[in-house]
C-alpha atoms as a printed R data frame, in Angstrom:
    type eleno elety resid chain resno       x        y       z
1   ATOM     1    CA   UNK     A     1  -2.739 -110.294 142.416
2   ATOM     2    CA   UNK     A     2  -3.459 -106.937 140.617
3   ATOM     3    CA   UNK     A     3  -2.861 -104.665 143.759
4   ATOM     4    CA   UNK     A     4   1.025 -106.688 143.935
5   ATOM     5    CA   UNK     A     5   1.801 -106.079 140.658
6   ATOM     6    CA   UNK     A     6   1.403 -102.094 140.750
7   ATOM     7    CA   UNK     A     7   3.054 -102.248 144.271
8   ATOM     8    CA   UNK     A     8   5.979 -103.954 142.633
9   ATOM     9    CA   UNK     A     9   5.846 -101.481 139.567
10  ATOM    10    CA   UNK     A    10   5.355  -98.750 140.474
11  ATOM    11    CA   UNK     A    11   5.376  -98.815 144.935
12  ATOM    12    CA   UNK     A    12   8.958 -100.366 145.370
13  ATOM    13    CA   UNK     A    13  10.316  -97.767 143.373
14  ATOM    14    CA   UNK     A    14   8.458  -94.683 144.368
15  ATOM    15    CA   UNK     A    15   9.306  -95.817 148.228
16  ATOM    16    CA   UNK     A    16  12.920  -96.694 147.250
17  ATOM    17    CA   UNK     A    17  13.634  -93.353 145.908
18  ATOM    18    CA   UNK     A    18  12.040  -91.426 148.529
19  ATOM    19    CA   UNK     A    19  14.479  -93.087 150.890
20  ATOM    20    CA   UNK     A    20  16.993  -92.855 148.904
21  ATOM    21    CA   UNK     A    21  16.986  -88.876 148.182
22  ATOM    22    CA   UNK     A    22  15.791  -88.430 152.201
23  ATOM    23    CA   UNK     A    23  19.062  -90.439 153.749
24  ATOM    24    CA   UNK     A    24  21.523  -90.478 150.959
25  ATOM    25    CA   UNK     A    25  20.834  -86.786 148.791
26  ATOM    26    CA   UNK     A    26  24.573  -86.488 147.758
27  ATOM    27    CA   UNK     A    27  24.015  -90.305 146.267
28  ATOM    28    CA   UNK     A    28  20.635  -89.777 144.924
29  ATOM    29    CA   UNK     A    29  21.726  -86.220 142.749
30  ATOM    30    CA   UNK     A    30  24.474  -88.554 141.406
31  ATOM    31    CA   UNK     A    31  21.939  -91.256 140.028
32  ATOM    32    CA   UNK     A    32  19.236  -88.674 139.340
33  ATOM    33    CA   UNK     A    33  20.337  -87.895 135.332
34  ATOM    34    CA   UNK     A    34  21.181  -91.806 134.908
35  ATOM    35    CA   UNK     A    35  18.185  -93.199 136.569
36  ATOM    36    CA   UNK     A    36  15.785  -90.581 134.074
37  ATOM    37    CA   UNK     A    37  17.323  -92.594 131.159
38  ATOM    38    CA   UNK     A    38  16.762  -95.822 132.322
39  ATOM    39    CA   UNK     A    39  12.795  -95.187 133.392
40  ATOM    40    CA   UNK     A    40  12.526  -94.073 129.896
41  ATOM    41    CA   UNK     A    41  14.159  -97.117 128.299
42  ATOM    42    CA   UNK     A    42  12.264  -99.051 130.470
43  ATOM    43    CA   UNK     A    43   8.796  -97.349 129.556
44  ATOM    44    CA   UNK     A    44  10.127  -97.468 126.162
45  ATOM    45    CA   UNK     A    45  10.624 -101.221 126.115
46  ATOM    46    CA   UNK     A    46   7.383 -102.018 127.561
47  ATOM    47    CA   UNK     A    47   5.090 -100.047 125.439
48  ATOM    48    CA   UNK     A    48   7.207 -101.879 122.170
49  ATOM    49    CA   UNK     A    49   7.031 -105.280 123.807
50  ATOM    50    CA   UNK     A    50   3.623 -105.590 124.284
51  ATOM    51    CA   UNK     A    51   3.341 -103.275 120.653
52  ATOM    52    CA   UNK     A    52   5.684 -105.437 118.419
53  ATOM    53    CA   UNK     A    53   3.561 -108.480 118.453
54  ATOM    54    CA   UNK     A    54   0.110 -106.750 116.821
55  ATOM    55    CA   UNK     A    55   2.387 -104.804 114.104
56  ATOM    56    CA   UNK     A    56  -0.298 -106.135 111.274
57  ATOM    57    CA   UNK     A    57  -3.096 -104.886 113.094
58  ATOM    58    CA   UNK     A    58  -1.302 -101.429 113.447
59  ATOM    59    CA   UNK     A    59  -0.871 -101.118 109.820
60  ATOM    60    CA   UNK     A    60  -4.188 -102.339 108.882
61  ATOM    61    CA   UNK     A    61  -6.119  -99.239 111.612
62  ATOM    62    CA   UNK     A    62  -3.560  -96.731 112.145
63  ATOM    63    CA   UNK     A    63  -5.544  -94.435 109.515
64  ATOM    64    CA   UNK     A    64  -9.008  -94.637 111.452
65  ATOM    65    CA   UNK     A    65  -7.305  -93.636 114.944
66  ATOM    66    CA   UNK     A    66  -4.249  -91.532 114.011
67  ATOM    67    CA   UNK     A    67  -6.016  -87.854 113.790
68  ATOM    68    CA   UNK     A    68  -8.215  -88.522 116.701
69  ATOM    69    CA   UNK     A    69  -5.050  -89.518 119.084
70  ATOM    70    CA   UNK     A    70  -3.025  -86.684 117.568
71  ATOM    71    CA   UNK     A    71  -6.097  -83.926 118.518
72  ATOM    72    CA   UNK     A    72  -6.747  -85.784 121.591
73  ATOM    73    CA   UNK     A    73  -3.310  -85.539 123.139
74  ATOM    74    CA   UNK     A    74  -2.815  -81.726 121.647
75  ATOM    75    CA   UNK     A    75  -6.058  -80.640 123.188
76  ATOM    76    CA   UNK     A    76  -5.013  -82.328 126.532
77  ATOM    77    CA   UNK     A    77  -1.405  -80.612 126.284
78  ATOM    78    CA   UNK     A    78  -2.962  -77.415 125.319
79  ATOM    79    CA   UNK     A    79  -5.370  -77.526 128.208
80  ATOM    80    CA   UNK     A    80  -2.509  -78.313 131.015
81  ATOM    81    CA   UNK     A    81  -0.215  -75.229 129.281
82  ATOM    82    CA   UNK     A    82  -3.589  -72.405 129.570
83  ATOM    83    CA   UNK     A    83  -4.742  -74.489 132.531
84  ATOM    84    CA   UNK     A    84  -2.108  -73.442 134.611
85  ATOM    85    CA   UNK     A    85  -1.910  -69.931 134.329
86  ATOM    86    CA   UNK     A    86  -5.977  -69.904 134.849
87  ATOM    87    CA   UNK     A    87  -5.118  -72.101 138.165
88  ATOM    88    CA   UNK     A    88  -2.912  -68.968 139.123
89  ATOM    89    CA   UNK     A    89  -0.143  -71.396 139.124
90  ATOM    90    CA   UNK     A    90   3.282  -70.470 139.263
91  ATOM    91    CA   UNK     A    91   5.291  -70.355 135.293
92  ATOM    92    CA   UNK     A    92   7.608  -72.631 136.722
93  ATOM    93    CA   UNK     A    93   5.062  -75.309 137.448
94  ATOM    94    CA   UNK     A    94   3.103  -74.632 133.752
95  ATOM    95    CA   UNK     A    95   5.725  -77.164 132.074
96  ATOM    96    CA   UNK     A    96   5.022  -79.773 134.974
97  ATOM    97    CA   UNK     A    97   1.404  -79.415 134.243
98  ATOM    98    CA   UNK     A    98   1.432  -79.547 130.530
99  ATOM    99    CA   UNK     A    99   3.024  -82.851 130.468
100 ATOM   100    CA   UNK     A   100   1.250  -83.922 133.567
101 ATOM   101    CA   UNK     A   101  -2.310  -83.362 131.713
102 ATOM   102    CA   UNK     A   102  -0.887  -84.187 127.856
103 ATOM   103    CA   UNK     A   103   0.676  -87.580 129.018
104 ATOM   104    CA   UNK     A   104  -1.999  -90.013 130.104
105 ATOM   105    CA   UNK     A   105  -0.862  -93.400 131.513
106 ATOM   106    CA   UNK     A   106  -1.020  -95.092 128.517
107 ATOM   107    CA   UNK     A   107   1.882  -97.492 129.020
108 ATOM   108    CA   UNK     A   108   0.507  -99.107 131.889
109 ATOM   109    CA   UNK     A   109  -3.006  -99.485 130.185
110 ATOM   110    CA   UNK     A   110  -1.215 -100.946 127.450
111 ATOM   111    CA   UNK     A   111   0.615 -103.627 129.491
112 ATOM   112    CA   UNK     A   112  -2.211 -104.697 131.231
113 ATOM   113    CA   UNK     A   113  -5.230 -104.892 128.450
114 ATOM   114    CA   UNK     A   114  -2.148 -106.857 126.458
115 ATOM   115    CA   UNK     A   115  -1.415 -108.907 129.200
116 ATOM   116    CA   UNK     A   116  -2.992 -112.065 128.565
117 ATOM   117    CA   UNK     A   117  -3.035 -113.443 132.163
118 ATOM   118    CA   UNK     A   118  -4.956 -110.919 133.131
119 ATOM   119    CA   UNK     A   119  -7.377 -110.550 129.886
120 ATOM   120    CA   UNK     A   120  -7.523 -113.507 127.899
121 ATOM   121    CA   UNK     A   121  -7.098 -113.083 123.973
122 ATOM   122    CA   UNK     A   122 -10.928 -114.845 123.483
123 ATOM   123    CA   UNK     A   123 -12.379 -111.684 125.752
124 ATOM   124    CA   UNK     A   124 -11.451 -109.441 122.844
125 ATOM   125    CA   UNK     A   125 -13.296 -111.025 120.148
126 ATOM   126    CA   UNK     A   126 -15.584 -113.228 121.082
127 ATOM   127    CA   UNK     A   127 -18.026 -114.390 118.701
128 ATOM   128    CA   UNK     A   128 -19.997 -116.406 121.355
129 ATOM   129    CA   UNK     A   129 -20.516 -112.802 123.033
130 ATOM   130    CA   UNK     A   130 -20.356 -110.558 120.201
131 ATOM   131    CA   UNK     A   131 -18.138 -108.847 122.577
132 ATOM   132    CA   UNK     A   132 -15.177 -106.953 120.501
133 ATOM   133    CA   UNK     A   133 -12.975 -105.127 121.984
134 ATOM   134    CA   UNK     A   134  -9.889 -104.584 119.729
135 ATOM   135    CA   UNK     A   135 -10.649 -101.437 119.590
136 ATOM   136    CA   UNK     A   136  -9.941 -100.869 122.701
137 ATOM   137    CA   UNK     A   137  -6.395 -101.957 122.692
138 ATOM   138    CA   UNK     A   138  -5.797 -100.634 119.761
139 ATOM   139    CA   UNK     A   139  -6.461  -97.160 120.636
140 ATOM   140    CA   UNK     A   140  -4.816  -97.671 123.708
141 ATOM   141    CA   UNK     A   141  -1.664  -99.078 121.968
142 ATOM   142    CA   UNK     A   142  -1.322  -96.127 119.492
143 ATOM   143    CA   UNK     A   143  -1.781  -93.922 122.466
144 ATOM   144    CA   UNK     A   144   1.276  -95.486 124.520
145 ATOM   145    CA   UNK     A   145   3.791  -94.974 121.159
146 ATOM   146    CA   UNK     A   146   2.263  -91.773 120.935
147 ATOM   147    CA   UNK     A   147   2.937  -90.564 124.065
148 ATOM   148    CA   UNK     A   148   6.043  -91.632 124.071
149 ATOM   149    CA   UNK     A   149   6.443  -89.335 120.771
150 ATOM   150    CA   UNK     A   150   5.248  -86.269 121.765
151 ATOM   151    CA   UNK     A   151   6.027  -86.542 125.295
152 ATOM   152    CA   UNK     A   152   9.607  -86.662 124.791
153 ATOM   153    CA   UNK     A   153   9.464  -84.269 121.989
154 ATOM   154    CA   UNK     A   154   7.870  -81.778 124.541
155 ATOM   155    CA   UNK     A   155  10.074  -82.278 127.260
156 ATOM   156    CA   UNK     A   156  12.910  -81.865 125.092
157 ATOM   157    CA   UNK     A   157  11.467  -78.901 123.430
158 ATOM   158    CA   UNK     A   158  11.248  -77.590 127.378
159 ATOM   159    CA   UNK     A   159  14.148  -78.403 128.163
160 ATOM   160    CA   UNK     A   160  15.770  -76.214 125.153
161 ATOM   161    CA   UNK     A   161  14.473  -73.247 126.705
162 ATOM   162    CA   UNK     A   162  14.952  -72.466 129.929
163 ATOM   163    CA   UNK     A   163  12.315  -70.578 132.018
164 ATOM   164    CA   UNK     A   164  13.291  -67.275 132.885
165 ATOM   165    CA   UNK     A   165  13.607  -67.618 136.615
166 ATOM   166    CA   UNK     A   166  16.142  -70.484 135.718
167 ATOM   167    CA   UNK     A   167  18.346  -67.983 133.867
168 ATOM   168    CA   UNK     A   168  18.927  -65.786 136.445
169 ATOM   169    CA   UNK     A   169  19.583  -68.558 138.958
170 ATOM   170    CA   UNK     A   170  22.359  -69.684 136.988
């Protein structure tokens, strides 16, 4: 049932718009800039979906997780941007790789430790067990709106200033 889902979230897609941009390019350019917006809606959506519900708990942690997902997600954007040039990487690719190592996939871990088909609530805090795991999700929440936060702030930072070798294209 698992291995479905991600084929239908993330397989269909991937496939779709590989043959898309292979036998239609003219077509796929055209959807390219509208299709960006909607993934991001859609991500968007998601992550405040499954977020929405466990506002109260938000409030009530935020303060014990907030620094620790801030550092944790500048260290990781930090090490992609240094990483790269290290790697001998091309400057071009150093943007790719920043948000490729800063951006974690939060939003899916979100959706599926919320997902109460596939973990049920009692798992989480179980007294029988003493098995707690809000934690967890917690973290992992704060880490999807997060990401969304600083991953868009990036990329439109990036985008703001273009590289160099884009300049001179143009």
């Amino acid at each position: 049932m698992h291995t479905g889902l991600f084929f239908i979230i993330l397989g269909i897609p991937i496939v779709l718009g590989m043959l898309c941009a292979h036998f239609c390019p003219k077509f796929t350019e055209k959807i390219k800039k509208p299709f960006s917006v909607f993934s991001i809606v859609v991500f968007v959506v998601m992550v405040l979906g499954m977020f929405i519900p466990n506002w109260q708990l938000f409030i009530k942690y935020i303060i014990f997780i907030f620094l620790l997902v801030l550092l944790h997600n500048a260290l990781a954007f930090g090490t992609g941007y240094s990483g790269a040039p290290l790697m001998k990487l091309p400057r071009k690719d150093r943007r790719s790789i920043t948000i490729e190592v800063g951006i974690q996939n939060s939003g899916l871990g979100l959706t599926l430790l919320l997902n109460t088909s596939i973990f049920k609530p009692e798992i989480w805090n179980n007294p029988e067990t003493g098995i707690m795991y809000g934690g967890m999700l917690f973290v992992t929440a704060w880490w999807g709106i997060w990401h969304i936060i600083s991953g868009l702030t990036l990329a439109s930072l990036f985008r703001r200033k273009p590289l160099p070798e884009a300049k001179t294209a143009e």
